[in-house]
mmCIF file of C-alpha atoms in Angstrom:
data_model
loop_
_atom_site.group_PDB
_atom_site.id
_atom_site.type_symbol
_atom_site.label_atom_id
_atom_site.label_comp_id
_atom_site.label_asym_id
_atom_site.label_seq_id
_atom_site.Cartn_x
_atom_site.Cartn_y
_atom_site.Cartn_z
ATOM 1 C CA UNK A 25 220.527 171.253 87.260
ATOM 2 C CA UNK A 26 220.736 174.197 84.812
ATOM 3 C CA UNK A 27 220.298 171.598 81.638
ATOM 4 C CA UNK A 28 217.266 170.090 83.411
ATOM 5 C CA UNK A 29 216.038 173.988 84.090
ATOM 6 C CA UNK A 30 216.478 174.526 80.200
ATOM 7 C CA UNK A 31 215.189 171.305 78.833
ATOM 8 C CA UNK A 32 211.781 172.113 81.416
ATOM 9 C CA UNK A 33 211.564 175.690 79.925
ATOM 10 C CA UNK A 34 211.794 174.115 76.238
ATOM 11 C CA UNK A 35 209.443 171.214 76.992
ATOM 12 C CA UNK A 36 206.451 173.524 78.540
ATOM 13 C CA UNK A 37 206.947 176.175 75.861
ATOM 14 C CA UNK A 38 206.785 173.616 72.763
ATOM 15 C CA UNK A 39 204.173 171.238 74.432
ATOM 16 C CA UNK A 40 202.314 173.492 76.620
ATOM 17 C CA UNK A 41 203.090 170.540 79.970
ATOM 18 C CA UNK A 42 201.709 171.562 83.034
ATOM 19 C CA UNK A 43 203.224 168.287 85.267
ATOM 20 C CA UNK A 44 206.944 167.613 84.645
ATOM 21 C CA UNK A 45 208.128 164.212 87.287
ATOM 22 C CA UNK A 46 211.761 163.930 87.824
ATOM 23 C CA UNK A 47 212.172 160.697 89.322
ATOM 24 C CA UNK A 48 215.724 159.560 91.089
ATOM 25 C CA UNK A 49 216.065 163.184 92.307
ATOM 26 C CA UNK A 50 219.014 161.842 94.791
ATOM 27 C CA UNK A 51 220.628 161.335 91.527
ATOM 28 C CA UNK A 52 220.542 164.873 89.944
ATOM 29 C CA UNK A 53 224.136 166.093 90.339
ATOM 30 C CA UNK A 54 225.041 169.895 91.544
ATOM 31 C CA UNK A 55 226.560 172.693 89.496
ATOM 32 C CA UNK A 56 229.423 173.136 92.237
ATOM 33 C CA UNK A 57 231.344 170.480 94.326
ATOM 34 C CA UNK A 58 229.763 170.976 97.836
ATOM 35 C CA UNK A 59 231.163 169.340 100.784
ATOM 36 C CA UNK A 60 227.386 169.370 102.292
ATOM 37 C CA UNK A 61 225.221 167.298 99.846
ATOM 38 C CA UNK A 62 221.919 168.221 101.777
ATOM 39 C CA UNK A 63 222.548 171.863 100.987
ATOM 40 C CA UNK A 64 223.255 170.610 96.965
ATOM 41 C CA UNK A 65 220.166 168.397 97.172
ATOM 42 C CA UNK A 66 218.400 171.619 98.502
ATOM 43 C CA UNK A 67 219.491 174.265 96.248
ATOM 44 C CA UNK A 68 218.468 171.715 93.263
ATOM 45 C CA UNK A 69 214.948 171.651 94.845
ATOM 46 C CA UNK A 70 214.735 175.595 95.440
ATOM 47 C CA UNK A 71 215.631 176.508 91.892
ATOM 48 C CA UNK A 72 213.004 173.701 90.573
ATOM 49 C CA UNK A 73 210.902 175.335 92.709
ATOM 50 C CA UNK A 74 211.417 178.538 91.638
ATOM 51 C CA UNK A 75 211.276 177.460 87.855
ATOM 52 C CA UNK A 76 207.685 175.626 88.766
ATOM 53 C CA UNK A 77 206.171 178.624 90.302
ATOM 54 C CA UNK A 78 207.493 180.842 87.107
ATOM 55 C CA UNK A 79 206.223 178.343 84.680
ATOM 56 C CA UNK A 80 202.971 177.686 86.552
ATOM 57 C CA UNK A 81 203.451 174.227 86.224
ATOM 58 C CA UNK A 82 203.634 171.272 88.665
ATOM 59 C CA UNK A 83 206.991 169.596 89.503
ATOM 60 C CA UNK A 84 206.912 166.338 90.981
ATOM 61 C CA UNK A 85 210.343 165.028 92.364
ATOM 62 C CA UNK A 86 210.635 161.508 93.394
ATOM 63 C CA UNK A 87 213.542 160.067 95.403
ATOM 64 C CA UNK A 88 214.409 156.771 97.379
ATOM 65 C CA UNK A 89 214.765 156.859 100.702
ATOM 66 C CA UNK A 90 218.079 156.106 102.005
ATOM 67 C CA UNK A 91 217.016 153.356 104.700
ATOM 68 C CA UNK A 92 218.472 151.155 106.810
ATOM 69 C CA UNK A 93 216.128 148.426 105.828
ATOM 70 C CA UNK A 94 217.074 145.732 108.833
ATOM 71 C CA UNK A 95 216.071 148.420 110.990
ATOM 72 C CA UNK A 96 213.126 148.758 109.679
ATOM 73 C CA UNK A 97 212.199 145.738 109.037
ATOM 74 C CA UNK A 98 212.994 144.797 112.818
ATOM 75 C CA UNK A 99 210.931 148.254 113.835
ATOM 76 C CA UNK A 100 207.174 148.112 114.374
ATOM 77 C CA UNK A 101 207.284 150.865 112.327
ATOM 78 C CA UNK A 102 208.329 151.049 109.015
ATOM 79 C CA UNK A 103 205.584 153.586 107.740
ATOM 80 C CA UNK A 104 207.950 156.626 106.160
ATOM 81 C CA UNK A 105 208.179 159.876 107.691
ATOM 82 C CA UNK A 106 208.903 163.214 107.081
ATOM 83 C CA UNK A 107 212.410 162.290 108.963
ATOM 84 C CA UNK A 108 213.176 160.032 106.274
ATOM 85 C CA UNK A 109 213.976 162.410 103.490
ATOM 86 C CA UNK A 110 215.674 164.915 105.599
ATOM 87 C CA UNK A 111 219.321 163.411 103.851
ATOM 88 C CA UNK A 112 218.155 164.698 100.573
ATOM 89 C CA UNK A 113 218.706 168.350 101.821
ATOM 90 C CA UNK A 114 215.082 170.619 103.065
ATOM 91 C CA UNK A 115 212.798 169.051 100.735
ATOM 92 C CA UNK A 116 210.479 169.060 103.598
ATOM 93 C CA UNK A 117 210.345 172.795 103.973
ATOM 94 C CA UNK A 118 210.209 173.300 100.359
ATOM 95 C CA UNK A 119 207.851 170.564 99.797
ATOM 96 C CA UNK A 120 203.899 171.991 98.925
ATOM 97 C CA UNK A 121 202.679 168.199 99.443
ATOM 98 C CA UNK A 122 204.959 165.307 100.294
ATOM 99 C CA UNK A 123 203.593 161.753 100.187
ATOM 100 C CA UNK A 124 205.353 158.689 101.133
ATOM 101 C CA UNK A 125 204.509 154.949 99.561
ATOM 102 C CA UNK A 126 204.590 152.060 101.643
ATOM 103 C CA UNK A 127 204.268 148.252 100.649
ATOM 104 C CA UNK A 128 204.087 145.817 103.535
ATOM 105 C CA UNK A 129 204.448 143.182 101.298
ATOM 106 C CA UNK A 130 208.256 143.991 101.398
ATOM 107 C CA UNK A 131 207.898 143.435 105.073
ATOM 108 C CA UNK A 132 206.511 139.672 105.287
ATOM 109 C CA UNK A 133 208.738 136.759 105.960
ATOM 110 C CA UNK A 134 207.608 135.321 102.681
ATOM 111 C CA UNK A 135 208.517 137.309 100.071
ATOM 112 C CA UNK A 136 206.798 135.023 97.553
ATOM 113 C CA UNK A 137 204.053 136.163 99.110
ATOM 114 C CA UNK A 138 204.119 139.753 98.409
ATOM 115 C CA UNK A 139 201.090 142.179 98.885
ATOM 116 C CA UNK A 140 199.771 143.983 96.042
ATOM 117 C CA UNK A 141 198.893 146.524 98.218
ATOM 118 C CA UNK A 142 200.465 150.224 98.115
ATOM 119 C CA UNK A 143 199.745 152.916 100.935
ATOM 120 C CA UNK A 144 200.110 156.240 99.602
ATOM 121 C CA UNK A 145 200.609 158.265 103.294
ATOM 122 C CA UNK A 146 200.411 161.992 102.842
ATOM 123 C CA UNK A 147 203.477 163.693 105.212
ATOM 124 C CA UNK A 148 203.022 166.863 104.643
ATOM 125 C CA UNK A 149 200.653 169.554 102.609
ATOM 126 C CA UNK A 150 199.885 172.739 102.279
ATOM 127 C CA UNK A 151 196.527 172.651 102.715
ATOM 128 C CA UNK A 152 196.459 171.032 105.945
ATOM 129 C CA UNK A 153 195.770 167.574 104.984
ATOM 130 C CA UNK A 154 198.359 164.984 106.976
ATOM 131 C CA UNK A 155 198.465 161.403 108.402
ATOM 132 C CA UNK A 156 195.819 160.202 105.945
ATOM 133 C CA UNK A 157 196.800 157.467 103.811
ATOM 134 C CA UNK A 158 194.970 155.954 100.524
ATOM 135 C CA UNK A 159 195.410 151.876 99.779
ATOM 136 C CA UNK A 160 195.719 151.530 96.373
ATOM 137 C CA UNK A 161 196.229 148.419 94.162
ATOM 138 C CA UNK A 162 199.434 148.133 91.731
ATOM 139 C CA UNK A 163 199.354 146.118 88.714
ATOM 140 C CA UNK A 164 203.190 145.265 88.210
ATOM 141 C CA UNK A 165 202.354 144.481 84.633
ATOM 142 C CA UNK A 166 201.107 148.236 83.398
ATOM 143 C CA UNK A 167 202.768 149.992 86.213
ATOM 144 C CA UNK A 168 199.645 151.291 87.233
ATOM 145 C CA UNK A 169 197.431 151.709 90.629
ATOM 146 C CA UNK A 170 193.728 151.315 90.785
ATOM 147 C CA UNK A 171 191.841 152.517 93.945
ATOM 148 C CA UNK A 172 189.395 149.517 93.777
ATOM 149 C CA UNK A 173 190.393 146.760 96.144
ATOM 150 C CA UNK A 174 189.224 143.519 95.669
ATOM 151 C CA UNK A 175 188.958 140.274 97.782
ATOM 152 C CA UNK A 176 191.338 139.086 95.263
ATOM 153 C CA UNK A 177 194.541 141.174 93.744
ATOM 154 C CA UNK A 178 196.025 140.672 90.721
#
């Protein structure tokens, strides 16, 4: 964590970032062997954090849920929760906003057939705002989501 803490610092002093997205945070090792990974996973997110709050800057952290998918698949409800994440240590006390994306497409017995269709649910923020969701349409050749749906995806 400390490399990624000086490679931030160097990054929003040179280029003057105010965002800074760490994706696979599950994968971001620990500076000590601990027995507990949650409390690794949370002392990582506390001193990015910290470092965000310092810098003024916005970190975004984005991890993969360790699922079960049969179970969830088999479960009327497979919308993610704030439950979900609780293996990756306290990121949902240290979270400001935490918002989970769902695709029933992976859900349907066809998988040829998969929706284009990505529900951004909001879990948790700090101002307030919670168990809203936004559909949004993902173009898997750019990567990108639109907010415009259509009678027809892409």
């Amino acid at each position: 964590i400390s490399s990624i803490e000086k490679n931030i610092r160097d990054l929003v002093l040179r280029h003057n970032l105010k965002v800074v997205i760490i994706t696979g945070f599950q994968s971001v090792g620990f500076e000590m062997n601990y027995n507990d990974f949650r409390y690794g996973y949370t002392r990582n997110a506390q001193i990015l954090k910290n470092l965000a709050r310092e810098l003024n800057i916005a970190i975004v952290l984005t991890s993969r849920l360790n699922w079960d998918i049969e179970k969830y698949m088999l479960s009327e409800k497979s919308i993610p929760t704030l439950m979900d994440i609780r293996d990756i240590g306290d990121l949902d006390d240290l979270s400001d906003v935490v918002i989970g994306l769902y695709r029933e497409g992976n859900f349907l017995e066809n998988p040829n057939k998969l929706s284009n269709v990505v529900s951004l649910y909001f879990l948790k923020s700090k101002n307030g705002i919670t168990h809203q969701h936004i559909d949004m349409l993902i173009n898997h050749l750019t990567l990108s989501f639109t907010r415009e749906l259509e009678n027809e995806y892409f």
